[in-house]
Coordinates of C-alpha atoms in Angstrom, one line a residue:
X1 CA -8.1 -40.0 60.5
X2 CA -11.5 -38.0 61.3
X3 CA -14.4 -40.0 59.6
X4 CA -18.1 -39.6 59.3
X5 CA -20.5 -41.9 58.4
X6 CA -24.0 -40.2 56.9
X7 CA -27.2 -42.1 56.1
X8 CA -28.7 -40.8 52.1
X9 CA -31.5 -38.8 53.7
X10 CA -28.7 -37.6 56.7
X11 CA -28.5 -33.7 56.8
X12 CA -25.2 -32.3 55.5
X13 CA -24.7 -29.4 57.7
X14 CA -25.2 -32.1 60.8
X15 CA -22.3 -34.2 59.5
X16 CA -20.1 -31.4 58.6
X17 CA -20.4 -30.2 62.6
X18 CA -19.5 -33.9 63.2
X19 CA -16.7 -33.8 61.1
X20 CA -15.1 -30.8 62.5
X21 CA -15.8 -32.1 66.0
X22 CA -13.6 -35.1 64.9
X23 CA -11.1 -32.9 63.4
X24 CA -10.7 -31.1 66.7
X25 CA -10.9 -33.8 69.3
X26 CA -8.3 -35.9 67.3
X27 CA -6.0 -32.2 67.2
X28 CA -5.0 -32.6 63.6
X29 CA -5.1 -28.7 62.9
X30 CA -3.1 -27.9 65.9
X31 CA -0.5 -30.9 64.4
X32 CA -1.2 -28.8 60.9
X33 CA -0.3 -25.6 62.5
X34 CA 2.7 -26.8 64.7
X35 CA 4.4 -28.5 61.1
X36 CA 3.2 -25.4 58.8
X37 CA 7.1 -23.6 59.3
X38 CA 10.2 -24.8 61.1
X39 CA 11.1 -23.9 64.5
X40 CA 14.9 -24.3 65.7
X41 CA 15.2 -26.5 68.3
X42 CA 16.1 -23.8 70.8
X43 CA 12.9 -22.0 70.4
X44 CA 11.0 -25.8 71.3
X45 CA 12.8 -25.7 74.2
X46 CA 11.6 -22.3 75.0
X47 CA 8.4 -22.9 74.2
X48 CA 8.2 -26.0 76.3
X49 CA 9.6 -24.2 79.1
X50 CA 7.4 -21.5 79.3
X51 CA 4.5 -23.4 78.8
X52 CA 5.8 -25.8 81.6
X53 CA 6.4 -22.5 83.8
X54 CA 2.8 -21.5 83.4
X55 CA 1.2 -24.9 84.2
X56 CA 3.5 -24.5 87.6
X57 CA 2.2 -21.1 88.3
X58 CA -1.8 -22.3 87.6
X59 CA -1.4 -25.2 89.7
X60 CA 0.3 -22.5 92.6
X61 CA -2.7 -20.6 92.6
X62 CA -5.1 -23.1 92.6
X63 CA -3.1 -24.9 95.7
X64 CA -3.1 -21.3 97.1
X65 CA -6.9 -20.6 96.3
X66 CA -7.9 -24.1 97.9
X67 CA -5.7 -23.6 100.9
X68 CA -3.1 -26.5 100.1
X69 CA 0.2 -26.4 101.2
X70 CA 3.5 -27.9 99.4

């Protein structure tokens, strides 16, 4: 759970930054947004696939771009 500590005479606007800082790093809103609505299992698996295909095809073209072969 994202927490932040302030100090009485602490600005609010500072800790607020903080605090969404914390939110992100920790990924709760992408968990929020993945759980909002149901996805059938198939569509996961599609999902992960293509997202898995892309990695593959980034990694490619850096190997390419950097001159290493596989």
């Amino acid at each position: 759970m994202a927490t932040v500590n302030i100090k009485e005479n602490d600005n609010i606007e500072i800790a607020i930054k903080k605090f969404r800082k914390e939110v992100e790093k920790e990924g709760i809103l992408k968990v929020l947004k993945d759980k909002q609505f149901y996805k059938k299992p198939s569509l996961e698996k599609k999902i992960a696939k293509e997202k898995s295909e892309k990695r593959l095809k980034r990694k490619m073209r850096k190997e390419k771009r950097l001159g290493i072969k596989t």
